[in-house]
PDB file of C-alpha atoms in Angstrom:
ATOM      1  CA  MET A1254      18.258  15.253  16.364  1.00 77.00           C
ATOM      2  CA  ASN A1255      19.005  17.353  13.819  1.00 80.00           C
ATOM      3  CA  ARG A1256      16.702  19.792  11.979  1.00 78.00           C
ATOM      4  CA  MET A1257      15.975  17.507   8.922  1.00 72.00           C
ATOM      5  CA  ARG A1258      15.503  14.552  11.073  1.00 74.00           C
ATOM      6  CA  LEU A1259      13.123  16.208  13.311  1.00 81.00           C
ATOM      7  CA  ARG A1260      11.117  17.704  10.354  1.00 77.00           C
ATOM      8  CA  ILE A1261      10.914  14.210   8.733  1.00 74.00           C
ATOM      9  CA  ALA A1262       9.809  12.691  12.416  1.00 80.00           C
ATOM     10  CA  GLU A1263       7.190  15.496  12.609  1.00 82.00           C
ATOM     11  CA  ARG A1264       5.644  14.806   9.061  1.00 76.00           C
ATOM     12  CA  LEU A1265       5.651  11.030   9.694  1.00 75.00           C
ATOM     13  CA  LYS A1266       3.965  11.415  12.903  1.00 80.00           C
ATOM     14  CA  GLN A1267       1.423  13.963  11.510  1.00 78.00           C
ATOM     15  CA  SER A1268       0.753  11.462   8.706  1.00 77.00           C
ATOM     16  CA  GLN A1269       0.287   8.681  11.170  1.00 76.00           C
ATOM     17  CA  ASN A1270      -2.252  10.490  13.570  1.00 78.00           C
ATOM     18  CA  THR A1271      -4.414  11.512  10.547  1.00 77.00           C
ATOM     19  CA  ALA A1272      -4.411   9.047   7.830  1.00 80.00           C
ATOM     20  CA  ALA A1273      -6.372   5.622   7.632  1.00 82.00           C
ATOM     21  CA  SER A1274      -3.458   4.060   6.061  1.00 86.00           C
ATOM     22  CA  LEU A1275      -3.644   0.678   4.288  1.00 86.00           C
ATOM     23  CA  THR A1276      -1.054  -1.360   2.198  1.00 89.00           C
ATOM     24  CA  THR A1277      -1.832  -3.426  -1.070  1.00 92.00           C
ATOM     25  CA  PHE A1278       1.033  -5.630  -2.550  1.00 93.00           C
ATOM     26  CA  ASN A1279       1.056  -6.930  -6.063  1.00 93.00           C
ATOM     27  CA  GLU A1280       3.995  -9.158  -7.459  1.00 93.00           C
ATOM     28  CA  VAL A1281       5.774  -7.877 -10.718  1.00 95.00           C
ATOM     29  CA  ASP A1282       7.932  -9.479 -13.300  1.00 95.00           C
ATOM     30  CA  MET A1283      10.714  -7.150 -13.950  1.00 95.00           C
ATOM     31  CA  SER A1284      12.601  -9.151 -16.615  1.00 96.00           C
ATOM     32  CA  SER A1285      11.209  -6.899 -19.447  1.00 96.00           C
ATOM     33  CA  LEU A1286      12.455  -3.608 -17.486  1.00 96.00           C
ATOM     34  CA  MET A1287      15.740  -5.240 -16.656  1.00 96.00           C
ATOM     35  CA  GLN A1288      16.045  -6.466 -20.366  1.00 97.00           C
ATOM     36  CA  LEU A1289      15.324  -2.821 -21.682  1.00 95.00           C
ATOM     37  CA  ARG A1290      17.980  -1.495 -19.229  1.00 96.00           C
ATOM     38  CA  LYS A1291      20.509  -3.699 -20.386  1.00 96.00           C
ATOM     39  CA  LEU A1292      19.816  -3.069 -24.362  1.00 96.00           C
ATOM     40  CA  TYR A1293      19.955   0.865 -23.837  1.00 95.00           C
ATOM     41  CA  LYS A1294      21.862   1.746 -20.607  1.00 95.00           C
ATOM     42  CA  GLU A1295      25.181   2.186 -22.352  1.00 97.00           C
ATOM     43  CA  ASP A1296      23.670   4.199 -25.486  1.00 97.00           C
ATOM     44  CA  VAL A1297      21.678   6.276 -22.861  1.00 96.00           C
ATOM     45  CA  LEU A1298      24.871   6.883 -20.654  1.00 97.00           C
ATOM     46  CA  LYS A1299      26.921   7.782 -23.740  1.00 97.00           C
ATOM     47  CA  LYS A1300      24.381  10.209 -25.249  1.00 97.00           C
ATOM     48  CA  THR A1301      23.060  12.033 -21.899  1.00 96.00           C
ATOM     49  CA  GLY A1302      25.613  11.177 -19.253  1.00 96.00           C
ATOM     50  CA  VAL A1303      22.686   9.543 -17.130  1.00 95.00           C
ATOM     51  CA  LYS A1304      22.959   6.056 -15.841  1.00 94.00           C
ATOM     52  CA  LEU A1305      19.451   4.306 -16.548  1.00 94.00           C
ATOM     53  CA  GLY A1306      18.313   2.614 -13.246  1.00 93.00           C
ATOM     54  CA  PHE A1307      15.083   1.446 -12.054  1.00 94.00           C
ATOM     55  CA  MET A1308      13.510   4.090 -10.012  1.00 94.00           C
ATOM     56  CA  SER A1309      12.902   6.252 -12.905  1.00 96.00           C
ATOM     57  CA  ALA A1310      10.792   3.609 -14.511  1.00 96.00           C
ATOM     58  CA  PHE A1311       8.772   2.787 -11.465  1.00 96.00           C
ATOM     59  CA  SER A1312       8.278   6.863 -11.174  1.00 97.00           C
ATOM     60  CA  ARG A1313       6.970   6.969 -14.675  1.00 97.00           C
ATOM     61  CA  ALA A1314       5.043   4.019 -14.075  1.00 97.00           C
ATOM     62  CA  CYS A1315       3.251   5.606 -11.378  1.00 98.00           C
ATOM     63  CA  VAL A1316       2.898   8.756 -13.131  1.00 98.00           C
ATOM     64  CA  LEU A1317       0.914   7.365 -15.913  1.00 98.00           C
ATOM     65  CA  ALA A1318      -1.111   5.036 -13.607  1.00 98.00           C
ATOM     66  CA  MET A1319      -2.259   8.143 -11.669  1.00 98.00           C
ATOM     67  CA  ARG A1320      -3.839   9.343 -15.056  1.00 96.00           C
ATOM     68  CA  GLU A1321      -6.224   6.209 -14.470  1.00 96.00           C
ATOM     69  CA  VAL A1322      -6.445   6.684 -10.648  1.00 98.00           C
ATOM     70  CA  PRO A1323      -5.936  10.278  -9.825  1.00 97.00           C
ATOM     71  CA  ALA A1324      -7.061   9.978  -6.401  1.00 97.00           C
ATOM     72  CA  VAL A1325      -3.354   8.128  -5.655  1.00 97.00           C
ATOM     73  CA  ASN A1326      -1.908  11.722  -6.016  1.00 97.00           C
ATOM     74  CA  ALA A1327      -4.588  13.764  -4.056  1.00 97.00           C
ATOM     75  CA  SER A1328      -4.421  14.771  -0.516  1.00 93.00           C
ATOM     76  CA  ILE A1329      -7.089  15.579   1.980  1.00 92.00           C
ATOM     77  CA  GLU A1330      -6.696  19.229   3.273  1.00 91.00           C
ATOM     78  CA  GLY A1331      -8.378  21.437   5.952  1.00 90.00           C
ATOM     79  CA  PRO A1332      -8.700  22.043   9.645  1.00 89.00           C
ATOM     80  CA  ASN A1333      -9.050  19.338  11.874  1.00 81.00           C
ATOM     81  CA  GLY A1334      -7.767  16.471   9.862  1.00 76.00           C
ATOM     82  CA  GLY A1335      -9.226  17.846   6.617  1.00 86.00           C
ATOM     83  CA  ASP A1336     -12.493  17.660   5.022  1.00 89.00           C
ATOM     84  CA  THR A1337     -11.569  18.607   1.402  1.00 95.00           C
ATOM     85  CA  ILE A1338      -9.959  16.436  -0.992  1.00 95.00           C
ATOM     86  CA  VAL A1339      -7.448  18.316  -3.404  1.00 96.00           C
ATOM     87  CA  TYR A1340      -6.434  16.380  -6.697  1.00 97.00           C
ATOM     88  CA  ARG A1341      -3.103  17.811  -7.843  1.00 97.00           C
ATOM     89  CA  ASP A1342      -2.361  18.321 -11.626  1.00 97.00           C
ATOM     90  CA  TYR A1343       1.196  17.679 -10.834  1.00 98.00           C
ATOM     91  CA  VAL A1344       3.206  14.786  -9.569  1.00 98.00           C
ATOM     92  CA  ASP A1345       6.032  15.735  -7.129  1.00 98.00           C
ATOM     93  CA  VAL A1346       7.728  12.221  -6.437  1.00 98.00           C
ATOM     94  CA  SER A1347       9.925  11.689  -3.329  1.00 96.00           C
ATOM     95  CA  VAL A1348      12.383   9.224  -3.893  1.00 95.00           C
ATOM     96  CA  ALA A1349      14.345   7.240  -1.383  1.00 91.00           C
ATOM     97  CA  VAL A1350      18.072   7.938  -1.487  1.00 90.00           C
ATOM     98  CA  ALA A1351      20.531   6.205   1.081  1.00 87.00           C
ATOM     99  CA  THR A1352      23.272   8.277   2.577  1.00 89.00           C
ATOM    100  CA  GLU A1353      25.825   7.712   5.357  1.00 87.00           C
ATOM    101  CA  ARG A1354      23.507   9.311   7.795  1.00 83.00           C
ATOM    102  CA  GLY A1355      20.471   7.405   6.641  1.00 83.00           C
ATOM    103  CA  LEU A1356      17.586   7.282   4.281  1.00 86.00           C
ATOM    104  CA  VAL A1357      16.157  10.601   2.845  1.00 90.00           C
ATOM    105  CA  THR A1358      13.481  11.235   0.416  1.00 92.00           C
ATOM    106  CA  PRO A1359      14.271  14.237  -1.664  1.00 96.00           C
ATOM    107  CA  VAL A1360      11.522  15.627  -4.279  1.00 98.00           C
ATOM    108  CA  VAL A1361      11.710  15.054  -8.167  1.00 98.00           C
ATOM    109  CA  ARG A1362       9.252  18.091  -8.893  1.00 98.00           C
ATOM    110  CA  ASN A1363       6.823  17.712 -11.891  1.00 98.00           C
ATOM    111  CA  ALA A1364       7.868  14.280 -12.777  1.00 98.00           C
ATOM    112  CA  GLU A1365       4.782  14.097 -14.944  1.00 98.00           C
ATOM    113  CA  THR A1366       6.532  16.567 -17.409  1.00 98.00           C
ATOM    114  CA  MET A1367       9.772  14.228 -17.529  1.00 97.00           C
ATOM    115  CA  ASP A1368      10.483  11.009 -19.610  1.00 96.00           C
ATOM    116  CA  LEU A1369      12.482   8.245 -17.968  1.00 95.00           C
ATOM    117  CA  VAL A1370      15.930   9.775 -18.816  1.00 96.00           C
ATOM    118  CA  GLY A1371      14.510  13.301 -17.234  1.00 97.00           C
ATOM    119  CA  ILE A1372      13.655  11.595 -14.097  1.00 97.00           C
ATOM    120  CA  GLU A1373      16.717   9.782 -13.791  1.00 96.00           C
ATOM    121  CA  LYS A1374      18.809  12.754 -14.140  1.00 97.00           C
ATOM    122  CA  ALA A1375      16.756  14.588 -11.698  1.00 98.00           C
ATOM    123  CA  ILE A1376      17.183  11.537  -9.333  1.00 96.00           C
ATOM    124  CA  ALA A1377      20.730  11.421  -9.785  1.00 95.00           C
ATOM    125  CA  GLU A1378      20.981  15.092  -8.894  1.00 96.00           C
ATOM    126  CA  LEU A1379      19.238  14.643  -5.797  1.00 96.00           C
ATOM    127  CA  GLY A1380      21.260  11.729  -4.702  1.00 94.00           C
ATOM    128  CA  LYS A1381      24.242  13.678  -5.293  1.00 94.00           C
ATOM    129  CA  LYS A1382      23.152  16.544  -3.231  1.00 96.00           C
ATOM    130  CA  ALA A1383      22.136  13.775  -0.728  1.00 94.00           C
ATOM    131  CA  ARG A1384      25.460  12.138  -0.350  1.00 92.00           C
ATOM    132  CA  ASP A1385      27.390  15.618  -0.457  1.00 94.00           C
ATOM    133  CA  ASN A1386      25.053  16.601   2.579  1.00 92.00           C
ATOM    134  CA  LYS A1387      23.591  19.733   0.402  1.00 95.00           C
ATOM    135  CA  LEU A1388      20.115  18.950   0.470  1.00 93.00           C
ATOM    136  CA  THR A1389      17.686  21.494   1.734  1.00 93.00           C
ATOM    137  CA  ILE A1390      14.484  21.238   3.834  1.00 89.00           C
ATOM    138  CA  GLU A1391      12.768  22.408   0.366  1.00 94.00           C
ATOM    139  CA  ASP A1392      14.645  19.579  -1.206  1.00 96.00           C
ATOM    140  CA  MET A1393      12.797  17.192   1.090  1.00 91.00           C
ATOM    141  CA  ALA A1394       9.199  19.115   1.293  1.00 92.00           C
ATOM    142  CA  GLY A1395       6.128  18.759  -0.752  1.00 93.00           C
ATOM    143  CA  GLY A1396       6.453  15.084  -2.188  1.00 95.00           C
ATOM    144  CA  SER A1397       2.919  14.101  -3.411  1.00 95.00           C
ATOM    145  CA  PHE A1398       3.885  10.548  -3.688  1.00 95.00           C
ATOM    146  CA  THR A1399       7.050   8.446  -2.425  1.00 93.00           C
ATOM    147  CA  ILE A1400       8.936   5.715  -3.898  1.00 94.00           C
ATOM    148  CA  SER A1401      11.247   3.327  -2.236  1.00 87.00           C
ATOM    149  CA  ASN A1402      13.018  -0.008  -2.930  1.00 79.00           C
ATOM    150  CA  MET A1403      10.897  -3.073  -2.172  1.00 79.00           C
ATOM    151  CA  MET A1404      10.730  -6.697  -2.934  1.00 69.00           C
ATOM    152  CA  TYR A1405       7.331  -6.270  -4.086  1.00 82.00           C
ATOM    153  CA  LEU A1406       5.185  -3.760  -5.683  1.00 93.00           C
ATOM    154  CA  ALA A1407       3.261  -2.214  -2.710  1.00 94.00           C
ATOM    155  CA  LEU A1408       1.030   0.893  -2.395  1.00 95.00           C
ATOM    156  CA  THR A1409       0.418   2.239   0.973  1.00 92.00           C
ATOM    157  CA  TYR A1410      -2.710   4.638   0.887  1.00 93.00           C
ATOM    158  CA  ASP A1411      -4.979   6.805   2.936  1.00 90.00           C
ATOM    159  CA  HIS A1412      -8.241   4.960   2.795  1.00 90.00           C
ATOM    160  CA  ARG A1413     -10.138   8.039   3.305  1.00 88.00           C
ATOM    161  CA  LEU A1414      -9.236   8.723  -0.407  1.00 92.00           C
ATOM    162  CA  LEU A1415      -8.954   5.543  -1.754  1.00 93.00           C
ATOM    163  CA  ASP A1416     -10.816   2.083  -1.618  1.00 93.00           C
ATOM    164  CA  GLY A1417      -9.134  -1.118  -2.301  1.00 92.00           C
ATOM    165  CA  ARG A1418     -10.507  -1.707  -5.671  1.00 95.00           C
ATOM    166  CA  GLU A1419      -8.589   1.705  -6.809  1.00 96.00           C
ATOM    167  CA  ALA A1420      -5.583   0.831  -5.189  1.00 95.00           C
ATOM    168  CA  VAL A1421      -5.508  -2.587  -6.817  1.00 96.00           C
ATOM    169  CA  VAL A1422      -6.523  -1.068 -10.196  1.00 97.00           C
ATOM    170  CA  PHE A1423      -3.326   1.646  -9.746  1.00 97.00           C
ATOM    171  CA  LEU A1424      -1.167  -1.442  -8.907  1.00 96.00           C
ATOM    172  CA  VAL A1425      -2.114  -3.311 -11.795  1.00 97.00           C
ATOM    173  CA  LYS A1426      -1.361  -0.294 -14.007  1.00 97.00           C
ATOM    174  CA  VAL A1427       2.134   0.369 -12.778  1.00 97.00           C
ATOM    175  CA  LYS A1428       2.728  -3.461 -12.798  1.00 96.00           C
ATOM    176  CA  GLU A1429       1.636  -3.649 -16.701  1.00 97.00           C
ATOM    177  CA  PHE A1430       4.033  -0.745 -17.519  1.00 97.00           C
ATOM    178  CA  ILE A1431       6.857  -2.304 -15.853  1.00 96.00           C
ATOM    179  CA  GLU A1432       6.320  -5.837 -17.103  1.00 96.00           C
ATOM    180  CA  ASP A1433       6.160  -4.380 -20.579  1.00 97.00           C
ATOM    181  CA  PRO A1434       7.897  -0.929 -20.318  1.00 96.00           C
ATOM    182  CA  ARG A1435       7.312  -0.181 -23.993  1.00 93.00           C
ATOM    183  CA  ARG A1436       3.787   0.823 -22.983  1.00 94.00           C
ATOM    184  CA  MET A1437       5.235   3.692 -21.237  1.00 93.00           C
ATOM    185  CA  LEU A1438       6.312   5.304 -24.524  1.00 86.00           C
ATOM    186  CA  LEU A1439       2.553   5.292 -25.508  1.00 82.00           C
ATOM    187  CA  GLY A1440       1.496   6.976 -22.312  1.00 70.00           C
TER     188      GLY A1440
END
């Protein structure tokens, strides 16, 4: 394995050994988001040079939902599996990017400071770096939340941090933002 694959494997195994992982699912109607994208993708491309996709909307919806459920973006730290909950005041979103060599998850730093276009631009830049094989370990490290393409809205979380009720509240908030993306403008 190359250095990056070894690091990914190490982090995944570390997470598997320490976290009490659960996954909660929810269905989401994406028709409003698809309509928004259809209406504005050409204008956004013309004005900013950015192709408006869906990952930015999911990222932004998650950032906004984290305001209601901050434990989603928290971590457990400390020796021997940790005993301290650390609530982050930033959101570094790891975004799944497909490359010829497999899936990688570079990090969009400080996503909470960005709008949809800013997030989409950051994703596009990281995607290009990934496809050009120019990602560094630093580009891949430190994500506080990961987003990948799935058929359903799902949240895998550490049950030591979140209860099922909080996970459901988070997913419902994300669902509300995706099903009515205009709400993201108010957040």
